[in-house]
Amino acid sequence: MTEARQQHTAARAVPSLHPHPELSALRHHNFRLYFTAQVISNIGTWIQITVENWLVLELSHSGLALGVTNALQFGPSLLFGMYGGVIADRRDRRRLLMITQACLGLLALAVGLLAGIGAIRVWIIWVAAGALGLVKCFDLPALQSFVKDLVGSAALPNAVAWTNAISATGRMIGPVFGGLVLTTRGVAPGFLINAATFALAVVVLAKLRKRELSPRTPVLRASGQIRQGLRYVCADPQLAAISIVMIVVFAAAYNFQISLALVASETLAGDSQTYGALMSALGLGAVVGSLILARHTRTGLPIILVWTCALAATQLAVAAAHSWVPLLAAVFAYGVSAGLFSVTVISTLQVRAAEDMRGRVMAFYSICFLGSSPVGGPTFGALAEWIGVSGALRVEASLCAVVATAAAIAWQAMRRCGRVV
């Protein structure tokens, strides 16, 4: 605990000695290779998501079938994600990622080949989606905690900002490429492209300079390590407060696919192109927010609460806008706030967590993030049917503001009692 707090304090207090602090992570040879591979792989993932969703609808003509597919992909992480975090703490993360990324590539290859010969069926997609979900239980915690192994503690917040920009860029560009692949080449190439990007990721992981990775001692196998990880999060006042805030924010403010779809159809009376434009504005904003923090990095609960309030304010702006230009501007600002919040939360968790707990802490983050959709999505949809999409946005903005205010009051009380560092 003491070591983690010292790292956290150093990350906040020590200014960069480099003239371009936004590039500190990219000065590491291993991170440059990893960054390049992950940009390509993330775009490939979103290409596959786009073509897979279309394929399921084409085969089944059922929204329920599409929902089952998504549940199979994300459900296992909610159930077994903490065990994946334990494995990430026990094992060599580079080798673990080589295995998980290879498995994900083989799954994409298998579905792509079956689609190419016309033998694909919905049940086959479901089996592949379930297998993908199980692999992701181990892949996500290792992927997120591996960033520290690549760059060390000093450049960690900057590296997290760049990796979050990767995710936002993939979410923004991948569906566009997926649509182009669908219209020009069909379904199968989308899966095969993603398989090729995973192959690239495996090759890059194998080519990393092992001597330049940050040294770490894997955790020894023992019973009760999942409970130990959860107790660790609850026992640290800052980690516990951040956990409560991010659970509420993810549920109330991260239902982009649903909220923006309703804004496009109800507020603008638009179609799928309108929705695509709003999602692109959101993605561009998230990239900008991430890159802002690549240069100006701060971590800790207080700045997380600032970005929580920014999310609430931008949700209110989206609710108040009723025409194209103001809505695009408000959604862009919404994306910027989301990027700022995500990067700061992940950076704080990574810096705050002790080395032997990092995998489990990041697994807990993934569970909170993925688990927000089954709760927040239906809740927002029900609110929108009851009081309209603008009213639903106002209610959920209020939830973000309330949790930020409550956490700020609790934080000040803990500081006065000397319970936080």
Short mmCIF file of C-alpha atoms in Angstrom, two decimals:
data_model
loop_
_atom_site.label_atom_id
_atom_site.label_comp_id
_atom_site.label_asym_id
_atom_site.label_seq_id
_atom_site.Cartn_x
_atom_site.Cartn_y
_atom_site.Cartn_z
CA MET A 1 0.00 0.00 0.00
CA THR A 2 2.77 2.43 0.91
CA GLU A 3 4.62 1.79 -2.37
CA ALA A 4 1.46 2.37 -4.39
CA ARG A 5 0.77 5.65 -2.57
CA GLN A 6 4.32 6.83 -3.15
CA GLN A 7 3.97 6.05 -6.86
CA HIS A 8 0.65 7.89 -6.91
CA THR A 9 2.13 10.95 -5.22
CA ALA A 10 5.14 10.93 -7.55
CA ALA A 11 2.94 10.68 -10.61
CA ARG A 12 1.00 13.74 -9.50
CA ALA A 13 3.82 15.84 -8.13
CA VAL A 14 6.86 15.29 -10.36
CA PRO A 15 6.84 17.38 -13.54
CA SER A 16 8.18 15.88 -16.75
CA LEU A 17 11.78 16.71 -17.59
CA HIS A 18 11.10 16.23 -21.30
CA PRO A 19 10.10 19.17 -23.51
CA HIS A 20 7.17 17.15 -24.90
CA PRO A 21 5.54 15.28 -21.98
CA GLU A 22 2.68 14.14 -24.23
CA LEU A 23 5.20 11.85 -25.98
CA SER A 24 6.81 10.34 -22.86
CA ALA A 25 5.25 6.89 -23.37
CA LEU A 26 6.09 6.88 -27.07
CA ARG A 27 9.79 7.25 -26.25
CA HIS A 28 9.70 3.60 -25.17
CA HIS A 29 10.51 1.27 -28.08
CA ASN A 30 8.24 -1.47 -26.76
CA PHE A 31 5.29 0.86 -26.32
CA ARG A 32 5.65 2.24 -29.85
CA LEU A 33 5.42 -1.27 -31.28
CA TYR A 34 2.56 -2.20 -28.99
CA PHE A 35 0.72 1.06 -29.72
CA THR A 36 0.93 0.56 -33.49
CA ALA A 37 -0.29 -3.03 -33.30
CA GLN A 38 -3.17 -2.14 -30.96
CA VAL A 39 -4.36 0.70 -33.21
CA ILE A 40 -4.68 -1.75 -36.10
CA SER A 41 -6.11 -4.54 -33.93
CA ASN A 42 -8.73 -2.28 -32.36
CA ILE A 43 -9.95 -1.13 -35.74
CA GLY A 44 -10.11 -4.78 -36.82
CA THR A 45 -12.19 -5.61 -33.74
CA TRP A 46 -14.76 -2.95 -34.60
CA ILE A 47 -14.83 -4.10 -38.21
CA GLN A 48 -15.75 -7.57 -36.96
CA ILE A 49 -18.35 -6.22 -34.52
CA THR A 50 -20.01 -4.33 -37.37
CA VAL A 51 -20.14 -7.24 -39.81
CA GLU A 52 -21.06 -9.75 -37.11
CA ASN A 53 -24.05 -7.71 -35.95
CA TRP A 54 -25.22 -7.44 -39.55
CA LEU A 55 -24.67 -11.16 -40.13
CA VAL A 56 -26.70 -12.15 -37.07
CA LEU A 57 -29.58 -9.92 -38.16
CA GLU A 58 -29.35 -11.23 -41.72
CA LEU A 59 -29.48 -14.85 -40.57
CA SER A 60 -32.08 -14.49 -37.81
CA HIS A 61 -34.07 -11.30 -38.52
CA SER A 62 -34.24 -11.04 -34.73
CA GLY A 63 -33.15 -8.34 -32.35
CA LEU A 64 -33.24 -10.94 -29.57
CA ALA A 65 -30.63 -13.02 -31.40
CA LEU A 66 -28.40 -9.96 -31.61
CA GLY A 67 -28.87 -9.34 -27.89
CA VAL A 68 -27.94 -12.94 -27.10
CA THR A 69 -24.77 -12.56 -29.19
CA ASN A 70 -23.70 -9.48 -27.25
CA ALA A 71 -24.57 -11.11 -23.92
CA LEU A 72 -22.41 -14.12 -24.76
CA GLN A 73 -19.48 -11.84 -25.62
CA PHE A 74 -19.59 -9.75 -22.45
CA GLY A 75 -21.40 -11.94 -19.89
CA PRO A 76 -18.46 -14.23 -19.04
CA SER A 77 -16.31 -11.25 -18.01
CA LEU A 78 -18.91 -10.29 -15.42
CA LEU A 79 -18.85 -13.79 -13.96
CA PHE A 80 -15.19 -14.76 -14.28
CA GLY A 81 -13.37 -11.45 -14.80
CA MET A 82 -11.85 -11.37 -11.32
CA TYR A 83 -10.34 -14.81 -11.87
CA GLY A 84 -8.82 -13.43 -15.07
CA GLY A 85 -7.30 -10.67 -12.95
CA VAL A 86 -5.79 -13.26 -10.62
CA ILE A 87 -4.20 -15.02 -13.62
CA ALA A 88 -2.86 -11.67 -14.88
CA ASP A 89 -1.16 -11.17 -11.50
CA ARG A 90 0.22 -14.73 -11.41
CA ARG A 91 1.54 -15.08 -14.97
CA ASP A 92 3.92 -13.42 -17.39
CA ARG A 93 1.51 -10.94 -18.97
CA ARG A 94 3.29 -10.81 -22.32
CA ARG A 95 3.02 -14.58 -22.77
CA LEU A 96 -0.54 -14.59 -21.48
CA LEU A 97 -1.48 -11.94 -24.05
CA MET A 98 0.21 -13.90 -26.84
CA ILE A 99 -2.06 -16.84 -25.96
CA THR A 100 -5.28 -14.82 -25.61
CA GLN A 101 -4.70 -12.72 -28.74
CA ALA A 102 -3.89 -15.88 -30.74
CA CYS A 103 -7.14 -17.49 -29.50
CA LEU A 104 -9.16 -14.43 -30.47
CA GLY A 105 -7.55 -14.47 -33.91
CA LEU A 106 -8.32 -18.17 -34.41
CA LEU A 107 -11.97 -17.62 -33.46
CA ALA A 108 -12.27 -14.80 -35.99
CA LEU A 109 -10.55 -16.94 -38.63
CA ALA A 110 -12.88 -19.90 -38.02
CA VAL A 111 -16.06 -17.79 -38.29
CA GLY A 112 -14.70 -15.99 -41.35
CA LEU A 113 -13.91 -19.25 -43.16
CA LEU A 114 -17.34 -20.70 -42.34
CA ALA A 115 -19.02 -17.52 -43.54
CA GLY A 116 -16.92 -17.61 -46.71
CA ILE A 117 -18.12 -21.12 -47.66
CA GLY A 118 -21.72 -20.40 -46.68
CA ALA A 119 -21.78 -22.80 -43.72
CA ILE A 120 -22.26 -20.22 -40.98
CA ARG A 121 -25.30 -20.45 -38.69
CA VAL A 122 -26.52 -18.36 -35.79
CA TRP A 123 -25.73 -21.11 -33.27
CA ILE A 124 -22.14 -21.24 -34.57
CA ILE A 125 -21.82 -17.48 -34.05
CA TRP A 126 -23.17 -17.94 -30.52
CA VAL A 127 -20.61 -20.64 -29.74
CA ALA A 128 -17.82 -18.40 -31.07
CA ALA A 129 -19.20 -15.41 -29.13
CA GLY A 130 -19.25 -17.44 -25.91
CA ALA A 131 -15.70 -18.64 -26.50
CA LEU A 132 -14.62 -15.06 -27.23
CA GLY A 133 -16.24 -13.94 -23.95
CA LEU A 134 -14.32 -16.57 -22.00
CA VAL A 135 -11.01 -15.58 -23.61
CA LYS A 136 -11.74 -11.91 -22.86
CA CYS A 137 -11.97 -12.79 -19.14
CA PHE A 138 -8.20 -13.30 -19.24
CA ASP A 139 -7.32 -10.92 -22.07
CA LEU A 140 -8.76 -7.67 -20.71
CA PRO A 141 -7.08 -7.60 -17.26
CA ALA A 142 -3.74 -8.61 -18.80
CA LEU A 143 -4.09 -6.07 -21.61
CA GLN A 144 -4.80 -3.18 -19.25
CA SER A 145 -2.19 -4.06 -16.62
CA PHE A 146 0.47 -4.79 -19.25
CA VAL A 147 0.76 -1.05 -20.01
CA LYS A 148 2.68 -0.54 -16.76
CA ASP A 149 5.08 -3.34 -17.77
CA LEU A 150 5.79 -1.50 -21.04
CA VAL A 151 6.56 1.99 -19.72
CA GLY A 152 7.04 1.86 -15.94
CA SER A 153 5.42 4.13 -13.37
CA ALA A 154 6.61 7.57 -14.57
CA ALA A 155 5.07 7.40 -18.06
CA LEU A 156 2.05 5.29 -17.06
CA PRO A 157 -0.65 8.02 -17.11
CA ASN A 158 0.60 9.19 -20.51
CA ALA A 159 0.56 5.62 -21.83
CA VAL A 160 -3.00 5.14 -20.54
CA ALA A 161 -4.06 8.31 -22.38
CA TRP A 162 -2.62 6.97 -25.63
CA THR A 163 -4.21 3.54 -25.19
CA ASN A 164 -7.60 5.14 -24.48
CA ALA A 165 -7.17 7.15 -27.67
CA ILE A 166 -6.66 3.80 -29.45
CA SER A 167 -10.03 2.55 -28.17
CA ALA A 168 -11.83 5.75 -29.10
CA THR A 169 -10.25 5.81 -32.57
CA GLY A 170 -11.21 2.19 -33.20
CA ARG A 171 -14.78 2.86 -32.08
CA MET A 172 -14.96 5.85 -34.44
CA ILE A 173 -13.20 4.45 -37.53
CA GLY A 174 -13.81 0.69 -37.28
CA PRO A 175 -17.57 0.76 -38.02
CA VAL A 176 -16.92 2.95 -41.07
CA PHE A 177 -14.44 0.42 -42.45
CA GLY A 178 -16.80 -2.37 -41.44
CA GLY A 179 -19.57 -0.81 -43.50
CA LEU A 180 -17.23 -0.47 -46.48
CA VAL A 181 -16.17 -4.12 -46.19
CA LEU A 182 -19.82 -5.20 -45.99
CA THR A 183 -20.87 -3.26 -49.07
CA THR A 184 -17.83 -4.09 -51.22
CA ARG A 185 -16.62 -7.55 -50.11
CA GLY A 186 -19.32 -9.12 -47.97
CA VAL A 187 -19.30 -10.55 -44.45
CA ALA A 188 -16.43 -13.06 -44.42
CA PRO A 189 -13.57 -10.59 -45.12
CA GLY A 190 -14.51 -8.61 -42.01
CA PHE A 191 -13.71 -11.61 -39.80
CA LEU A 192 -10.58 -12.48 -41.79
CA ILE A 193 -9.26 -8.90 -41.51
CA ASN A 194 -9.72 -9.04 -37.73
CA ALA A 195 -7.93 -12.40 -37.59
CA ALA A 196 -4.99 -10.86 -39.47
CA THR A 197 -4.82 -7.93 -37.02
CA PHE A 198 -4.66 -10.36 -34.08
CA ALA A 199 -1.85 -12.22 -35.84
CA LEU A 200 0.01 -8.90 -36.10
CA ALA A 201 -0.53 -8.29 -32.37
CA VAL A 202 0.91 -11.71 -31.49
CA VAL A 203 3.97 -11.10 -33.67
CA VAL A 204 4.56 -7.70 -32.06
CA LEU A 205 4.24 -9.16 -28.54
CA ALA A 206 6.82 -11.81 -29.48
CA LYS A 207 9.19 -9.12 -30.83
CA LEU A 208 9.13 -6.90 -27.74
CA ARG A 209 12.48 -6.40 -26.01
CA LYS A 210 12.04 -8.40 -22.83
CA ARG A 211 14.96 -6.72 -21.10
CA GLU A 212 13.20 -3.34 -21.41
CA LEU A 213 9.99 -4.51 -19.73
CA SER A 214 9.51 -3.30 -16.16
CA PRO A 215 10.59 -6.05 -13.75
CA ARG A 216 7.82 -7.66 -11.72
CA THR A 217 7.48 -10.73 -9.51
CA PRO A 218 4.39 -12.79 -10.38
CA VAL A 219 2.05 -13.52 -7.48
CA LEU A 220 2.32 -17.05 -6.10
CA ARG A 221 -0.71 -19.30 -6.38
CA ALA A 222 -2.85 -19.29 -3.22
CA SER A 223 -6.47 -19.72 -2.19
CA GLY A 224 -8.79 -16.75 -1.70
CA GLN A 225 -7.00 -14.40 -4.12
CA ILE A 226 -10.25 -13.11 -5.65
CA ARG A 227 -11.58 -12.17 -2.20
CA GLN A 228 -8.19 -10.67 -1.41
CA GLY A 229 -8.45 -8.42 -4.47
CA LEU A 230 -11.96 -7.25 -3.58
CA ARG A 231 -10.92 -6.59 0.04
CA TYR A 232 -7.95 -4.61 -1.22
CA VAL A 233 -10.20 -2.30 -3.27
CA CYS A 234 -12.64 -1.84 -0.37
CA ALA A 235 -9.90 -1.22 2.21
CA ASP A 236 -8.28 1.64 0.29
CA PRO A 237 -10.51 4.73 0.77
CA GLN A 238 -9.55 6.26 -2.57
CA LEU A 239 -10.02 3.05 -4.57
CA ALA A 240 -13.35 2.40 -2.83
CA ALA A 241 -14.61 5.93 -3.56
CA ILE A 242 -13.47 5.75 -7.18
CA SER A 243 -15.24 2.41 -7.55
CA ILE A 244 -18.56 3.85 -6.37
CA VAL A 245 -18.22 6.88 -8.63
CA MET A 246 -17.31 4.89 -11.73
CA ILE A 247 -20.15 2.38 -11.20
CA VAL A 248 -22.70 5.20 -11.11
CA VAL A 249 -21.11 7.14 -13.99
CA PHE A 250 -20.76 4.10 -16.25
CA ALA A 251 -24.42 3.21 -15.65
CA ALA A 252 -25.74 6.78 -15.98
CA ALA A 253 -23.50 8.41 -18.60
CA TYR A 254 -22.01 5.66 -20.78
CA ASN A 255 -25.15 4.46 -22.58
CA PHE A 256 -24.02 6.18 -25.77
CA GLN A 257 -25.43 3.66 -28.24
CA ILE A 258 -28.91 3.95 -26.73
CA SER A 259 -29.02 7.63 -25.80
CA LEU A 260 -27.63 8.89 -29.11
CA ALA A 261 -29.82 6.52 -31.11
CA LEU A 262 -32.85 8.03 -29.36
CA VAL A 263 -31.52 11.56 -29.85
CA ALA A 264 -31.06 10.85 -33.57
CA SER A 265 -34.56 9.38 -34.01
CA GLU A 266 -36.61 11.53 -31.63
CA THR A 267 -34.85 14.87 -31.31
CA LEU A 268 -33.62 15.13 -34.91
CA ALA A 269 -36.17 12.78 -36.54
CA GLY A 270 -33.20 11.29 -38.41
CA ASP A 271 -32.07 7.88 -39.62
CA SER A 272 -29.02 5.61 -39.33
CA GLN A 273 -26.81 8.22 -41.02
CA THR A 274 -27.83 10.75 -38.37
CA TYR A 275 -26.96 8.25 -35.66
CA GLY A 276 -23.62 7.52 -37.33
CA ALA A 277 -22.77 11.24 -37.43
CA LEU A 278 -23.53 11.63 -33.72
CA MET A 279 -21.44 8.56 -32.85
CA SER A 280 -18.57 9.92 -34.95
CA ALA A 281 -18.74 13.26 -33.11
CA LEU A 282 -18.72 11.38 -29.80
CA GLY A 283 -15.73 9.25 -30.86
CA LEU A 284 -13.78 12.27 -32.09
CA GLY A 285 -14.43 14.01 -28.79
CA ALA A 286 -13.19 10.97 -26.85
CA VAL A 287 -9.98 10.96 -28.89
CA VAL A 288 -9.47 14.66 -28.20
CA GLY A 289 -10.14 14.20 -24.48
CA SER A 290 -7.63 11.36 -24.30
CA LEU A 291 -4.96 13.35 -26.13
CA ILE A 292 -5.50 16.36 -23.86
CA LEU A 293 -4.50 14.15 -20.93
CA ALA A 294 -1.55 12.78 -22.88
CA ARG A 295 -0.03 16.25 -22.38
CA HIS A 296 -1.59 17.38 -19.09
CA THR A 297 -1.79 14.32 -16.84
CA ARG A 298 -3.33 14.44 -13.39
CA THR A 299 -4.64 11.54 -11.33
CA GLY A 300 -6.62 11.14 -8.14
CA LEU A 301 -10.21 11.26 -6.91
CA PRO A 302 -10.57 15.09 -6.95
CA ILE A 303 -9.87 15.40 -10.68
CA ILE A 304 -12.12 12.38 -11.36
CA LEU A 305 -14.92 14.28 -9.65
CA VAL A 306 -14.22 17.31 -11.84
CA TRP A 307 -14.63 15.19 -14.97
CA THR A 308 -17.78 13.61 -13.48
CA CYS A 309 -19.29 17.07 -13.21
CA ALA A 310 -18.15 17.81 -16.77
CA LEU A 311 -19.99 14.69 -17.94
CA ALA A 312 -23.13 15.87 -16.17
CA ALA A 313 -22.84 19.33 -17.74
CA THR A 314 -22.38 17.94 -21.26
CA GLN A 315 -25.33 15.56 -20.80
CA LEU A 316 -27.44 18.60 -19.93
CA ALA A 317 -26.11 20.35 -23.05
CA VAL A 318 -27.14 17.39 -25.22
CA ALA A 319 -30.58 17.42 -23.58
CA ALA A 320 -30.99 21.15 -24.27
CA ALA A 321 -29.92 21.05 -27.94
CA HIS A 322 -32.61 20.45 -30.56
CA SER A 323 -30.94 21.16 -33.91
CA TRP A 324 -28.00 19.75 -35.86
CA VAL A 325 -25.12 22.11 -35.13
CA PRO A 326 -25.72 22.57 -31.38
CA LEU A 327 -26.24 18.82 -30.98
CA LEU A 328 -23.03 17.92 -32.80
CA ALA A 329 -21.12 20.41 -30.64
CA ALA A 330 -22.75 19.09 -27.43
CA VAL A 331 -22.11 15.45 -28.35
CA PHE A 332 -18.49 16.28 -29.22
CA ALA A 333 -18.10 17.89 -25.76
CA TYR A 334 -19.81 14.83 -24.24
CA GLY A 335 -17.14 12.66 -25.92
CA VAL A 336 -14.33 14.90 -24.64
CA SER A 337 -15.66 14.58 -21.08
CA ALA A 338 -15.98 10.81 -21.43
CA GLY A 339 -12.39 10.59 -22.67
CA LEU A 340 -11.13 12.71 -19.79
CA PHE A 341 -13.06 10.64 -17.24
CA SER A 342 -11.99 7.25 -18.62
CA VAL A 343 -8.30 8.09 -18.88
CA THR A 344 -8.17 9.63 -15.40
CA VAL A 345 -9.96 6.70 -13.77
CA ILE A 346 -7.76 4.07 -15.44
CA SER A 347 -4.58 6.06 -14.74
CA THR A 348 -5.49 6.53 -11.08
CA LEU A 349 -6.33 2.86 -10.61
CA GLN A 350 -3.12 1.77 -12.31
CA VAL A 351 -0.92 4.17 -10.33
CA ARG A 352 -2.70 3.59 -7.04
CA ALA A 353 -2.77 -0.22 -7.20
CA ALA A 354 0.08 -2.22 -5.72
CA GLU A 355 2.05 -4.24 -8.28
CA ASP A 356 0.78 -7.58 -7.02
CA MET A 357 -2.84 -6.35 -7.20
CA ARG A 358 -2.86 -4.51 -10.52
CA GLY A 359 -4.40 -7.34 -12.55
CA ARG A 360 -7.26 -7.78 -10.08
CA VAL A 361 -7.89 -4.05 -9.76
CA MET A 362 -8.11 -3.69 -13.54
CA ALA A 363 -10.32 -6.77 -13.75
CA PHE A 364 -12.66 -5.08 -11.25
CA TYR A 365 -12.65 -1.98 -13.49
CA SER A 366 -13.59 -4.11 -16.52
CA ILE A 367 -16.44 -5.74 -14.59
CA CYS A 368 -17.81 -2.33 -13.56
CA PHE A 369 -17.51 -1.02 -17.13
CA LEU A 370 -19.07 -4.04 -18.85
CA GLY A 371 -21.66 -4.56 -16.14
CA SER A 372 -23.01 -1.04 -16.54
CA SER A 373 -24.67 -1.78 -19.89
CA PRO A 374 -27.18 -4.42 -18.71
CA VAL A 375 -28.28 -2.02 -15.95
CA GLY A 376 -27.86 1.42 -17.46
CA GLY A 377 -29.16 0.67 -20.96
CA PRO A 378 -32.63 -0.62 -20.04
CA THR A 379 -32.95 2.04 -17.33
CA PHE A 380 -32.24 4.84 -19.78
CA GLY A 381 -34.63 3.34 -22.34
CA ALA A 382 -37.42 3.10 -19.76
CA LEU A 383 -36.82 6.68 -18.61
CA ALA A 384 -36.86 7.90 -22.21
CA GLU A 385 -40.23 6.23 -22.83
CA TRP A 386 -41.62 7.79 -19.67
CA ILE A 387 -40.27 11.37 -19.77
CA GLY A 388 -38.59 11.63 -23.18
CA VAL A 389 -34.94 11.38 -24.15
CA SER A 390 -34.12 14.92 -22.97
CA GLY A 391 -35.71 14.23 -19.60
CA ALA A 392 -33.81 10.95 -19.28
CA LEU A 393 -30.53 12.74 -19.99
CA ARG A 394 -31.33 15.31 -17.31
CA VAL A 395 -32.11 12.62 -14.73
CA GLU A 396 -28.89 10.75 -15.42
CA ALA A 397 -26.86 13.98 -15.42
CA SER A 398 -28.33 14.66 -11.98
CA LEU A 399 -27.18 11.23 -10.79
CA CYS A 400 -23.62 12.02 -11.91
CA ALA A 401 -23.73 15.40 -10.15
CA VAL A 402 -25.11 13.86 -6.94
CA VAL A 403 -22.49 11.10 -6.77
CA ALA A 404 -19.73 13.65 -7.45
CA THR A 405 -21.01 15.91 -4.66
CA ALA A 406 -21.38 13.03 -2.19
CA ALA A 407 -17.91 11.70 -3.01
CA ALA A 408 -16.39 15.18 -2.59
CA ILE A 409 -18.00 15.56 0.85
CA ALA A 410 -16.83 12.10 1.91
CA TRP A 411 -13.33 12.81 0.56
CA GLN A 412 -13.03 16.00 2.61
CA ALA A 413 -14.25 14.20 5.71
CA MET A 414 -11.68 11.42 5.22
CA ARG A 415 -8.91 13.97 4.72
CA ARG A 416 -9.80 15.72 7.96
CA CYS A 417 -9.65 12.34 9.72
CA GLY A 418 -6.28 11.59 8.15
CA ARG A 419 -7.57 8.46 6.37
CA VAL A 420 -6.26 9.37 2.90
CA VAL A 421 -2.84 10.17 1.47
#
